[in-house]
Short mmCIF file of N, CA and C in Angstrom, two decimals:
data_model
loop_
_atom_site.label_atom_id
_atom_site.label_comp_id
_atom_site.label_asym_id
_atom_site.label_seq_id
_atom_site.Cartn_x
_atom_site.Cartn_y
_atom_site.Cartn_z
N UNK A 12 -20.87 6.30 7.71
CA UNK A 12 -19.73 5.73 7.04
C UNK A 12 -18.93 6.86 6.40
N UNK A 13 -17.91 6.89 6.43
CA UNK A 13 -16.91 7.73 6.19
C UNK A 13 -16.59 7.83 4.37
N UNK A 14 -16.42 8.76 3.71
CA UNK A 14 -15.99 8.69 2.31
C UNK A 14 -14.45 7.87 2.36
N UNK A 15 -14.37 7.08 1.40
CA UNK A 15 -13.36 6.09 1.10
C UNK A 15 -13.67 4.75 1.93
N UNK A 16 -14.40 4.84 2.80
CA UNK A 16 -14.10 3.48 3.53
C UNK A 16 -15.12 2.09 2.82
N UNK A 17 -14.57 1.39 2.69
CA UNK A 17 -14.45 0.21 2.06
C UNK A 17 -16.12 -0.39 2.95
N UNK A 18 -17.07 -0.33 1.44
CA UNK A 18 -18.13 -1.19 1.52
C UNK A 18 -18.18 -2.46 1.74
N UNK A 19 -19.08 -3.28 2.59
CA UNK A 19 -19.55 -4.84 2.72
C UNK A 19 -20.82 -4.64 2.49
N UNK A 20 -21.03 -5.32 1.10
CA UNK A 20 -22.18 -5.47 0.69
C UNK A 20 -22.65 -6.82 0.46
N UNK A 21 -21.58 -8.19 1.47
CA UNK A 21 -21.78 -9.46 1.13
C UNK A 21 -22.85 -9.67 2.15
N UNK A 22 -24.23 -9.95 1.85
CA UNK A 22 -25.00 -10.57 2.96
C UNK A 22 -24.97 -12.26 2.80
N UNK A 23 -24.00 -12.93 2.34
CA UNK A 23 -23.58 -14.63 2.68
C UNK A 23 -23.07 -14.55 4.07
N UNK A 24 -24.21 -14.56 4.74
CA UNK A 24 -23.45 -14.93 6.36
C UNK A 24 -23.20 -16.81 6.38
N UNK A 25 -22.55 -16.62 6.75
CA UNK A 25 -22.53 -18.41 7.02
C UNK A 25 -23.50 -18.69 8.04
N UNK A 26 -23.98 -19.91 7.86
CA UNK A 26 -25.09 -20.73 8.52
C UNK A 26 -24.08 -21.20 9.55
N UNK A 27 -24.38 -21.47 11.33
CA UNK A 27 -24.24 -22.32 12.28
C UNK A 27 -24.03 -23.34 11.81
N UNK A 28 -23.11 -24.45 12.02
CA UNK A 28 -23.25 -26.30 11.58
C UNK A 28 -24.45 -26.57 12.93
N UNK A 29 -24.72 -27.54 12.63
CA UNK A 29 -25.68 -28.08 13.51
C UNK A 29 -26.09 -29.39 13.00
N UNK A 30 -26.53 -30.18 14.40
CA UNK A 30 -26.94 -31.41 14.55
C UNK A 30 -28.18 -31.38 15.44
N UNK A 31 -29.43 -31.39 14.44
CA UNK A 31 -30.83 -31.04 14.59
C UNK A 31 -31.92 -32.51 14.95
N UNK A 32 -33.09 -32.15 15.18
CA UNK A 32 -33.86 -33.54 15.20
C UNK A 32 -34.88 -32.55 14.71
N UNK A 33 -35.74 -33.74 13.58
CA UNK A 33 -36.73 -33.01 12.77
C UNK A 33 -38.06 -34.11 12.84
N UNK A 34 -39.34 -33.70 12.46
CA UNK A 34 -40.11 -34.70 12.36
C UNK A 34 -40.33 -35.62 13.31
N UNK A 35 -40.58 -34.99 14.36
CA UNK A 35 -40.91 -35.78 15.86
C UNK A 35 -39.81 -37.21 15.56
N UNK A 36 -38.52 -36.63 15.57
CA UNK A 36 -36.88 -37.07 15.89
C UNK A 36 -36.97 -38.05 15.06
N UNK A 37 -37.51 -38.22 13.72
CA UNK A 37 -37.75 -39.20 12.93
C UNK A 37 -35.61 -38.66 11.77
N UNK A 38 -35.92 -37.56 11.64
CA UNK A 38 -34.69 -37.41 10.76
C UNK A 38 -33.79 -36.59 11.77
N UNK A 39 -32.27 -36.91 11.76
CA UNK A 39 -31.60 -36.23 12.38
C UNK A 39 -30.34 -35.67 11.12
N UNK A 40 -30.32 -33.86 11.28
CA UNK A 40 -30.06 -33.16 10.08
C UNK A 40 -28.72 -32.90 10.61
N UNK A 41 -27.49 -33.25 9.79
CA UNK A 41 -26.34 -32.84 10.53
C UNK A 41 -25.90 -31.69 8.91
N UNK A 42 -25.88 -30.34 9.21
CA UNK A 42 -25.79 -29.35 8.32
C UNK A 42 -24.49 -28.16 8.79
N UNK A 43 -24.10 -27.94 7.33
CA UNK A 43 -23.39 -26.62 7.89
C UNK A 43 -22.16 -26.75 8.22
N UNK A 44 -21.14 -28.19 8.17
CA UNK A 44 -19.82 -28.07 8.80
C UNK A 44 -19.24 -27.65 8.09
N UNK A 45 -18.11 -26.94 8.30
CA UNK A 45 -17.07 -26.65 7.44
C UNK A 45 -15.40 -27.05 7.71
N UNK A 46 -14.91 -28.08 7.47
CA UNK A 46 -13.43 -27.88 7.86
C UNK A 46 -13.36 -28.48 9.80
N UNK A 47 -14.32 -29.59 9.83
CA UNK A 47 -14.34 -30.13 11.10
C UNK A 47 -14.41 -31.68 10.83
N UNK A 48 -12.76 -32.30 11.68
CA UNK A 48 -12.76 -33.53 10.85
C UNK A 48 -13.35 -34.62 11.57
N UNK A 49 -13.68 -34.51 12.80
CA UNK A 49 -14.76 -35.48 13.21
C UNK A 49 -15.88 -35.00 14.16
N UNK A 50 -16.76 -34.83 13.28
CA UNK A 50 -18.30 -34.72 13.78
C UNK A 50 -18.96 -36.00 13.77
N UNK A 51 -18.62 -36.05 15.45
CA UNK A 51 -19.73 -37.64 15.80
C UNK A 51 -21.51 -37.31 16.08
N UNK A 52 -22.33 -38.47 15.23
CA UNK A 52 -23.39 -38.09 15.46
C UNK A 52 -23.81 -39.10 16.99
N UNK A 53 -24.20 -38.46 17.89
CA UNK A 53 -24.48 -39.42 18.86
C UNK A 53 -25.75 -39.75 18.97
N UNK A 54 -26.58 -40.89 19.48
CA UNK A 54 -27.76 -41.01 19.77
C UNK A 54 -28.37 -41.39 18.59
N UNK A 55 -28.21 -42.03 17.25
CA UNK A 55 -28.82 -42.50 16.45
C UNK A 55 -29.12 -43.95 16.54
N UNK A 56 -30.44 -44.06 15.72
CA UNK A 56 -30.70 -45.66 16.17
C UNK A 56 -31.97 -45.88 14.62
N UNK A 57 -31.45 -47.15 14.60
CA UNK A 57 -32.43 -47.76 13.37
C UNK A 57 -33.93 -47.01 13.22
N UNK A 58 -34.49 -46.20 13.76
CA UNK A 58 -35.26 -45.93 13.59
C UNK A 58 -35.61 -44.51 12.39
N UNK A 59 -34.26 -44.02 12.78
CA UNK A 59 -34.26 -42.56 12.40
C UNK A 59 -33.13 -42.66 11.29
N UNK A 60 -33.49 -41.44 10.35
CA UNK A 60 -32.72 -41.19 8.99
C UNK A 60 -32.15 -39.94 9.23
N UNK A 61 -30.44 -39.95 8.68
CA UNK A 61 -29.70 -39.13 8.76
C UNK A 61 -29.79 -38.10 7.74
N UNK A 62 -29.90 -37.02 7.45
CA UNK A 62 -29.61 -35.62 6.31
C UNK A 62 -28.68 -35.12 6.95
N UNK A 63 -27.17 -35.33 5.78
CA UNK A 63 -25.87 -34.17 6.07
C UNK A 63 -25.92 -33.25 4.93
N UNK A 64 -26.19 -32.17 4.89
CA UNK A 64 -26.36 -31.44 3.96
C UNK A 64 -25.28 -30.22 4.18
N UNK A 65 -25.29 -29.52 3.19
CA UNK A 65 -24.06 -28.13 3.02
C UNK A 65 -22.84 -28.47 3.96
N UNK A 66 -22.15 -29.45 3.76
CA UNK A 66 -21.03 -29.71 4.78
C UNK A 66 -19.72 -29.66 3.43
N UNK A 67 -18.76 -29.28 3.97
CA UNK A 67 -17.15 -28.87 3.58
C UNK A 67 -15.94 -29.44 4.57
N UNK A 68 -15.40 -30.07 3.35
CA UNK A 68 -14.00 -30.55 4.62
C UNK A 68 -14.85 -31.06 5.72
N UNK A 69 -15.16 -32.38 5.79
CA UNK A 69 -15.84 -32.63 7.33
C UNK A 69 -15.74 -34.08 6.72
N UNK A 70 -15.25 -34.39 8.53
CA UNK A 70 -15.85 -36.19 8.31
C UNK A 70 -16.90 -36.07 9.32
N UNK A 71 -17.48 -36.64 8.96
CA UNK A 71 -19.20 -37.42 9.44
C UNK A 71 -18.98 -38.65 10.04
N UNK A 72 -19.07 -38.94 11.64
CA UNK A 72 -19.11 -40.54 11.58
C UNK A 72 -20.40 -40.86 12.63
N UNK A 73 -21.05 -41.76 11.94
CA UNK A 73 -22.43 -42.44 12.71
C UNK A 73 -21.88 -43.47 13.40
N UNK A 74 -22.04 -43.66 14.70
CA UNK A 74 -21.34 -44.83 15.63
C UNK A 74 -22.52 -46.28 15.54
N UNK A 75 -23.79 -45.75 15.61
CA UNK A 75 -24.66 -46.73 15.48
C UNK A 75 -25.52 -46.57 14.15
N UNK A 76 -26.22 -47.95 13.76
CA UNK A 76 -26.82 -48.54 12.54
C UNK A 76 -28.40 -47.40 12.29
N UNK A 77 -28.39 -47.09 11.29
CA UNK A 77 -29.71 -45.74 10.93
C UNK A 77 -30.73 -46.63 9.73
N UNK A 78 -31.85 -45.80 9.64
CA UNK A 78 -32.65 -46.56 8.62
C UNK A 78 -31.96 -46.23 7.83
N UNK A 79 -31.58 -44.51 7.30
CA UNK A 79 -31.18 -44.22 6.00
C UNK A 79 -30.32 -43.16 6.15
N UNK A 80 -29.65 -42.86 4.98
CA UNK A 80 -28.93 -41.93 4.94
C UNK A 80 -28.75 -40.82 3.64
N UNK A 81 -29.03 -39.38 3.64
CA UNK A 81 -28.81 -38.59 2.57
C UNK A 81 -27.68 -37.84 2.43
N UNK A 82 -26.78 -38.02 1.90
CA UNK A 82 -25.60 -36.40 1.63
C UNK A 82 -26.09 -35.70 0.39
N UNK A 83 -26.18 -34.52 0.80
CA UNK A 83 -26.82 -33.53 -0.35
C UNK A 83 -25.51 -32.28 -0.42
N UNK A 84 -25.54 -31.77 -1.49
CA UNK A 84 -25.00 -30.12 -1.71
C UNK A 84 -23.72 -30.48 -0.75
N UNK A 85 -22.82 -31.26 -0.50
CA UNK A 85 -21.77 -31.42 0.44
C UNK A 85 -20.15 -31.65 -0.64
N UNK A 86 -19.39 -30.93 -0.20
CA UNK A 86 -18.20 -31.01 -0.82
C UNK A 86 -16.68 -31.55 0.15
N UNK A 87 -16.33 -32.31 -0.41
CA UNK A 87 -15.08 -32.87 -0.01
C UNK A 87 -14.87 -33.68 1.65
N UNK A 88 -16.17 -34.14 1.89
CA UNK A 88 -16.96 -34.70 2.67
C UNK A 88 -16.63 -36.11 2.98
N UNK A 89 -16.44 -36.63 3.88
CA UNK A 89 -16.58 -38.13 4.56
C UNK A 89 -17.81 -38.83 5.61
N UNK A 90 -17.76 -39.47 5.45
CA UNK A 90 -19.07 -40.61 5.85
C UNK A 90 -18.15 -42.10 6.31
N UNK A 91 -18.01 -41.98 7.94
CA UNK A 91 -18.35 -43.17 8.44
C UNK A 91 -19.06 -43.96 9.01
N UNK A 92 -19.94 -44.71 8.57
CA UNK A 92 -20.61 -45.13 9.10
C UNK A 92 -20.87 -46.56 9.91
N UNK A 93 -21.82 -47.04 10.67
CA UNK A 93 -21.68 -48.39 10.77
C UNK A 93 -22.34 -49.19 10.04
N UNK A 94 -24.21 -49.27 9.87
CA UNK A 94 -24.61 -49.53 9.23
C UNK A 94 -26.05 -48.82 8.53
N UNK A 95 -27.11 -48.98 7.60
CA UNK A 95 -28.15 -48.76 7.08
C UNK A 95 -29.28 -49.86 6.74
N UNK A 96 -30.00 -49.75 6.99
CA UNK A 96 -31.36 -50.29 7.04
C UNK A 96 -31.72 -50.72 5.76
N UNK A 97 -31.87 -49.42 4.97
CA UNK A 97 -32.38 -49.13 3.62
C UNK A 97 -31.56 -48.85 2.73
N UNK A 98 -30.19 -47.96 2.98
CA UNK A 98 -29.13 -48.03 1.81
C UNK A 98 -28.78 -46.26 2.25
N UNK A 99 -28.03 -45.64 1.35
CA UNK A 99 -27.22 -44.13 1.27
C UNK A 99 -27.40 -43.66 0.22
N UNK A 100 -28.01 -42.21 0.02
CA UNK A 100 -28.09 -41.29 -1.08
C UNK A 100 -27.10 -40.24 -1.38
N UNK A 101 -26.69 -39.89 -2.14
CA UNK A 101 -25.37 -39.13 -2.39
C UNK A 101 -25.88 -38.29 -3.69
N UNK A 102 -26.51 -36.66 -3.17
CA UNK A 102 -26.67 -36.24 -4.23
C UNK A 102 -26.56 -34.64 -4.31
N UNK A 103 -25.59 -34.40 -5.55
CA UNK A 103 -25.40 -32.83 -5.98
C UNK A 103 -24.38 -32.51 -4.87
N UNK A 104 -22.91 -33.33 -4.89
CA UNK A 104 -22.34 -33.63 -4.12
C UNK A 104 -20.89 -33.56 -4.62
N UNK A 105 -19.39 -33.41 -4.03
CA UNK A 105 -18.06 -34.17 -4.57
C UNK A 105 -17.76 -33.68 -4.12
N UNK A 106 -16.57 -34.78 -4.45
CA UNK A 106 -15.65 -35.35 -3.90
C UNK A 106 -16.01 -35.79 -2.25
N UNK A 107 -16.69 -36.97 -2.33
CA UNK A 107 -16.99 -37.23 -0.92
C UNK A 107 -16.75 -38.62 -1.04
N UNK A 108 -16.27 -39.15 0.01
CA UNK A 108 -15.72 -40.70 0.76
C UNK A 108 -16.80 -41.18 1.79
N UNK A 109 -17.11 -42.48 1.37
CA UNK A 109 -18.13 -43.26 2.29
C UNK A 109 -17.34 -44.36 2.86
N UNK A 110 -17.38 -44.81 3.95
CA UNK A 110 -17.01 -46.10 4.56
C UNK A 110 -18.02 -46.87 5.39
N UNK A 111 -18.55 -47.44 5.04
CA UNK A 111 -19.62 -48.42 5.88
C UNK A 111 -18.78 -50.00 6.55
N UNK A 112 -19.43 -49.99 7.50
CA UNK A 112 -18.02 -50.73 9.00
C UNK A 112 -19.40 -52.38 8.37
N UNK A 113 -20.43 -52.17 8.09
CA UNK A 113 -21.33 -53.34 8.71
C UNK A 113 -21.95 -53.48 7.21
N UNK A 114 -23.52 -53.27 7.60
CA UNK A 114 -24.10 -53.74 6.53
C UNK A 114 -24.94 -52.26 5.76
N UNK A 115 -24.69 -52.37 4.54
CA UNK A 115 -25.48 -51.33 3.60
C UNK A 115 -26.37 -51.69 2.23
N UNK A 116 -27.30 -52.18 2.53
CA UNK A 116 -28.22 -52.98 0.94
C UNK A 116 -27.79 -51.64 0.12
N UNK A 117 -28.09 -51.05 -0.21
CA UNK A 117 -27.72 -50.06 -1.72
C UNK A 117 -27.08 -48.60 -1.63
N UNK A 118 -26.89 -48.32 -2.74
CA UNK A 118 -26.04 -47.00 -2.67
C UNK A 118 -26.87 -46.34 -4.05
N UNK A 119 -26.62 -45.01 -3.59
CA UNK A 119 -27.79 -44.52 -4.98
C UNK A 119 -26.89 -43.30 -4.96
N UNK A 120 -25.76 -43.26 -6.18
CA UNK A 120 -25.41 -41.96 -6.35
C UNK A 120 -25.64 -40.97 -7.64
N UNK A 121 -26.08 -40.09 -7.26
CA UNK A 121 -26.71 -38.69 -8.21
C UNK A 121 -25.91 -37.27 -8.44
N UNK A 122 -25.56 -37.09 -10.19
CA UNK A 122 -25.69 -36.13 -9.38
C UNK A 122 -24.24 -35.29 -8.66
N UNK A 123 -23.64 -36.21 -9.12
CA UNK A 123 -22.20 -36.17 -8.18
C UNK A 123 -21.08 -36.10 -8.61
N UNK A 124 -19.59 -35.33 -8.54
CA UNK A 124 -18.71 -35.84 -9.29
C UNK A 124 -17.51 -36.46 -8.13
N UNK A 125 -16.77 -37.59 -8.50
CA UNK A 125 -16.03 -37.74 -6.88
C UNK A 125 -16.54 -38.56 -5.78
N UNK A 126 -16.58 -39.88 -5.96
CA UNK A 126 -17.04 -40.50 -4.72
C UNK A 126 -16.30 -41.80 -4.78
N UNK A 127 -15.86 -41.64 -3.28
CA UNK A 127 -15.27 -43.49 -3.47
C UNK A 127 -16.18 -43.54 -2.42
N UNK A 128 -16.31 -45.30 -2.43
CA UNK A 128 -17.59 -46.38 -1.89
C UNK A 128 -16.42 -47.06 -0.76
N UNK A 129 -15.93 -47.25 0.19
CA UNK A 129 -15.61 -48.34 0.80
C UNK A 129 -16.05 -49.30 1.25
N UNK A 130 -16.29 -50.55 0.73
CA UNK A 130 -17.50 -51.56 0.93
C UNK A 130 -16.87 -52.52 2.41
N UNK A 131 -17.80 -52.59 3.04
CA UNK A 131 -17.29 -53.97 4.16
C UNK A 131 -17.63 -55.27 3.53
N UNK A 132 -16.76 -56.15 4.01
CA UNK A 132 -17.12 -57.75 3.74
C UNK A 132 -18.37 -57.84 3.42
N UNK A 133 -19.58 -57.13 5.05
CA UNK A 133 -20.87 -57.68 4.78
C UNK A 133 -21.68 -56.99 3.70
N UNK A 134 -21.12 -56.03 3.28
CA UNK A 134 -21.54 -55.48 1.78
C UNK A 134 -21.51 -55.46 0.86
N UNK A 135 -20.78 -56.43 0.68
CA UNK A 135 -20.18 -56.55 -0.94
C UNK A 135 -21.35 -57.10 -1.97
N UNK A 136 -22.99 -57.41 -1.41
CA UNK A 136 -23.50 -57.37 -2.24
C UNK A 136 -24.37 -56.43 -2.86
N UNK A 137 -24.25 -55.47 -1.85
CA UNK A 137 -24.98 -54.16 -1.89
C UNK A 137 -25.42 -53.39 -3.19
N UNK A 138 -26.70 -53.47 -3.79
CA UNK A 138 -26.74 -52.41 -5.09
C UNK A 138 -26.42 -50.97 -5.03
N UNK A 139 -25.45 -51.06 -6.13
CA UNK A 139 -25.05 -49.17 -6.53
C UNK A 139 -25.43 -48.85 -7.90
N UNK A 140 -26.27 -47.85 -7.53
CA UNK A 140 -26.95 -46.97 -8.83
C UNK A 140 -26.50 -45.64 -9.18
N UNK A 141 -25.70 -45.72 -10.39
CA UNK A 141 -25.41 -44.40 -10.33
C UNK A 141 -26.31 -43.93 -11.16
N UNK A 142 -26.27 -41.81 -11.25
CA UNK A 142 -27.24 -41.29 -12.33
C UNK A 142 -26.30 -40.00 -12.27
N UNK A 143 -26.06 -39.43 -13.34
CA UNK A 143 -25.82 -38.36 -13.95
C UNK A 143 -24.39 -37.95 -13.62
N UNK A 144 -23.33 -38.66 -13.22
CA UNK A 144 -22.33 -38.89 -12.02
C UNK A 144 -21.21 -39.01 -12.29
N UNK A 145 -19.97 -38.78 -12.39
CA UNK A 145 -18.44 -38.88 -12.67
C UNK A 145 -17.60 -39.59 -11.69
N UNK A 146 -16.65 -40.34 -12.00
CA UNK A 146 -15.22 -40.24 -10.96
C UNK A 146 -15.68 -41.15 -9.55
N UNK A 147 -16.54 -41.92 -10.15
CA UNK A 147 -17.34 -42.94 -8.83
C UNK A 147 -16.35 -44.43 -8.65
N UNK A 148 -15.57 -44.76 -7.40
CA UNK A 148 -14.72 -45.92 -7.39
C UNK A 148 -15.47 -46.65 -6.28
N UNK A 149 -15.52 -47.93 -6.27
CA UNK A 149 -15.62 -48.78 -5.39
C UNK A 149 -14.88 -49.17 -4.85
N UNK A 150 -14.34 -49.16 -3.57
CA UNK A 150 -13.20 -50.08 -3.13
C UNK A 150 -14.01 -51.21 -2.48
N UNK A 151 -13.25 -52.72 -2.92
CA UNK A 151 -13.99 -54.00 -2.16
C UNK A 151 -12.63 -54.33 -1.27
N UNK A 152 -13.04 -54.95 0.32
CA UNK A 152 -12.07 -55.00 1.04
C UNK A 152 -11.39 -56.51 0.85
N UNK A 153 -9.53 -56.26 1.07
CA UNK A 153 -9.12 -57.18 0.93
C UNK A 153 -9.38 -58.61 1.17
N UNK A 154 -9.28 -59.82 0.43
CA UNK A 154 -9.38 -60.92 1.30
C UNK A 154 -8.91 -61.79 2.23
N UNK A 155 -7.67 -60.92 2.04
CA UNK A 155 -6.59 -61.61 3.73
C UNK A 155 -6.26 -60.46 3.88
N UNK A 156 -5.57 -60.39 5.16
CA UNK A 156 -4.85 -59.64 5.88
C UNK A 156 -3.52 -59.17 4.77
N UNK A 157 -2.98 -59.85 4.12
CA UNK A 157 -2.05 -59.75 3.46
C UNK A 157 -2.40 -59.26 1.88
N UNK A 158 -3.41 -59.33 1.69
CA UNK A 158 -3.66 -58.45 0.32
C UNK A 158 -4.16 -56.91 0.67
N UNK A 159 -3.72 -56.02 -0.69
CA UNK A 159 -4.27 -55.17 -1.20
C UNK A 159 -6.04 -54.64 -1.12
N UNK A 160 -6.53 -53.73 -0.47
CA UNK A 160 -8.33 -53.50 -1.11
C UNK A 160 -7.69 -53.51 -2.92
N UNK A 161 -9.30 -53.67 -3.21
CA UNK A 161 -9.20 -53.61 -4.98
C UNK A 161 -10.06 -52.39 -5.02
N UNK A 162 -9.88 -51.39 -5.94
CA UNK A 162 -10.74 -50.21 -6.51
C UNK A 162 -11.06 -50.54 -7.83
N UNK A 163 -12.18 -50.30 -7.70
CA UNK A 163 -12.82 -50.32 -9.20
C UNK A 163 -13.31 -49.27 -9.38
N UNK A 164 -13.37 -48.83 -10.65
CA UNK A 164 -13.76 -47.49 -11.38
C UNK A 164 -15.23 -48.13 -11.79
N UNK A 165 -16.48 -46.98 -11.87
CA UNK A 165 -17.84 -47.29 -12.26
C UNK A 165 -17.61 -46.58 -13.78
N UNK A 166 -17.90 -47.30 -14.52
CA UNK A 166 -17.99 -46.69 -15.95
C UNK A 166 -18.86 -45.38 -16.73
N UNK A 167 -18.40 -44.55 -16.92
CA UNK A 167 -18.91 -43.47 -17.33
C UNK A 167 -19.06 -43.38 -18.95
N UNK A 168 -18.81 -44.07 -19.48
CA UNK A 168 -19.22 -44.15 -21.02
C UNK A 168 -19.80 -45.53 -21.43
N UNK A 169 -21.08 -44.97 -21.83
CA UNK A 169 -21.70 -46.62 -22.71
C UNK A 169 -21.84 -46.45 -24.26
N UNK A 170 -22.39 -47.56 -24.53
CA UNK A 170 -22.16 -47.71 -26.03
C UNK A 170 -23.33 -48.09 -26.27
N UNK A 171 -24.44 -47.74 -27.13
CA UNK A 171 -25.76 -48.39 -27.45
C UNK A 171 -26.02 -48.87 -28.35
N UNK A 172 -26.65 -50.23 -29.20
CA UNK A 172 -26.90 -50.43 -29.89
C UNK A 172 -27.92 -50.52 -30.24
N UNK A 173 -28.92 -50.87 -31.43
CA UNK A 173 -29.83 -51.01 -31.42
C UNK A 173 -30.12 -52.95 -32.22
N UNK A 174 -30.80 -53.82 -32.11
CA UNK A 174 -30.32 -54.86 -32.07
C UNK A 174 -32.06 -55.51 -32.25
N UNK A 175 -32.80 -55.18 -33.82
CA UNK A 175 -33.72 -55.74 -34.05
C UNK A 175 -35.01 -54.64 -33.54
N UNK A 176 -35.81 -54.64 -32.46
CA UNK A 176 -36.70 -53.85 -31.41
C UNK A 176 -36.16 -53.13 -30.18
N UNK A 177 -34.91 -53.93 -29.51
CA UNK A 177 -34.65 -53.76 -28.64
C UNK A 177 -33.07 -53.17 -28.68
N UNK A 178 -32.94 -52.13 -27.27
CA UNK A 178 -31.35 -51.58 -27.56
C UNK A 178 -30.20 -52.15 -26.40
N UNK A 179 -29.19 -52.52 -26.54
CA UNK A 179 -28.32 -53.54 -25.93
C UNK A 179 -26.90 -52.38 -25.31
N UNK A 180 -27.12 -51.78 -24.24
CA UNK A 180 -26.14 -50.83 -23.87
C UNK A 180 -25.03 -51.82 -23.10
N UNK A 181 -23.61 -51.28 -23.17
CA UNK A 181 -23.03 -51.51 -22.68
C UNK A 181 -21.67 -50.85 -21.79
N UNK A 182 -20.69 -50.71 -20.86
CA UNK A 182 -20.17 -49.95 -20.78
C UNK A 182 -18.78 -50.00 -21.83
N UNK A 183 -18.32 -49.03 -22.38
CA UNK A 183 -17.13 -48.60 -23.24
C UNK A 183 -16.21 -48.99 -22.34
N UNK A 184 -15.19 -50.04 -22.88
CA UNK A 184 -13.67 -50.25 -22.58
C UNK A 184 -12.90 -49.65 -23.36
N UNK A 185 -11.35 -49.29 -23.18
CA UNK A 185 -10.46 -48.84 -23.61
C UNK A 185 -9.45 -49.68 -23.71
N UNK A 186 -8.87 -50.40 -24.90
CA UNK A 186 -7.81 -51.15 -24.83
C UNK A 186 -6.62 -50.02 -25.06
N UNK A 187 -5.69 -50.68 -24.74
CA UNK A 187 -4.25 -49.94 -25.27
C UNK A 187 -3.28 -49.27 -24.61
#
C-alpha cells in the first residue's frame, strides 16, 4: 500500500439475502434483503414456519398459508401474506407493514417501534399482544365497498391504580 492511500478498515461485509430451508425444511429463513420490493417465498405450506430476519426496504410476500411466522432485527419491511396456522411474531423490528389476505389467530408484537396490522375480514378476531412497543396501528377492513378501512392506534400509555388488593390498569385517553 502506498503512503497516503486511503485505508479500509470496514470488515461489515454485507451478508447474501437468501431464502434457506433449515431443520429438515421444517423453517424456511428468508434473510438479508435489502431494498428488494418483492421477494416471493415459493413452496411454503402449513407445515413449515417462516424466519425473515435482517431485511431492509423489502416486501416479503408468502403466496400460500404457513404454521408460523417470525420478523426479527428487520427495518422498514413488508409482509404479505396469505395465511397462519398459529399467528406472527414481530420482534426488535420498525417500521414494518403486515397484510394478511386470509386467516391469522394472533399477532405478538415486541420490541418494535412502527407497525401497522392490516387485518382481513377473516381476522378481525385475531389476538394482538403488544410488549415493549411504539407507533402500533391496526387497520380493520372496510365494510362495503364504499367505505373507508378504519386505523386504530394501540395505546402506549396506561394508568394504574391500585383499588383495595388488586391494581386496575387502564389505557390513558387524551381529551382536547
Amino acid at each position: 500500500m502506498e503512503k497516503g492511500e486511503p485505508t479500509n478498515n470496514n470488515n461489515n461485509t454485507r451478508k447474501q439475502p437468501s431464502i434457506t430451508l433449515e431443520n429438515s425444511d421444517k423453517w424456511v429463513v428468508v434473510a438479508n434483503y435489502n431494498g428488494d420490493n418483492e421477494v416471493k417465498v415459493p413452496d411454503v405450506n402449513a407445515h413449515q414456519c417462516v424466519r425473515i430476519v435482517n431485511c431492509t426496504a423489502s416486501v416479503i410476500q408468502l403466496p400460500d398459508k404457513v404454521c408460523r411466522i417470525i420478523i426479527a432485527n428487520s427495518k422498514q419491511t413488508g409482509l404479505l401474506f396469505k395465511a397462519s396456522v398459529t399467528g406472527l411474531e414481530v420482534v426488535n423490528s420498525s417500521r414494518i407493514n403486515i397484510q394478511v389476505q386470509e386467516v391469522c389467530p394472533m399477532f405478538n408484537i415486541e420490541k418494535t417501534e412502527g407497525c401497522n396490522v392490516y387485518l382481513s375480514q377473516a381476522s378481525l378476531d385475531a389476538e394482538i399482544v403488544t410488549s415493549l412497543s411504539s407507533c402500533i396501528n391496526i387497520v380493520i377492513p372496510a365494510k362495503s365497498d364504499t367505505d373507508d378501512p378504519i386505523e386504530r392506534a394501540i395505546p402506549e400509555q396506561y394508568r394504574t391504580v391500585v383499588v383495595g388488593d388488586k391494581l386496575r390498569t387502564e389505557p390513558v385517553t387524551h381529551i382536547g
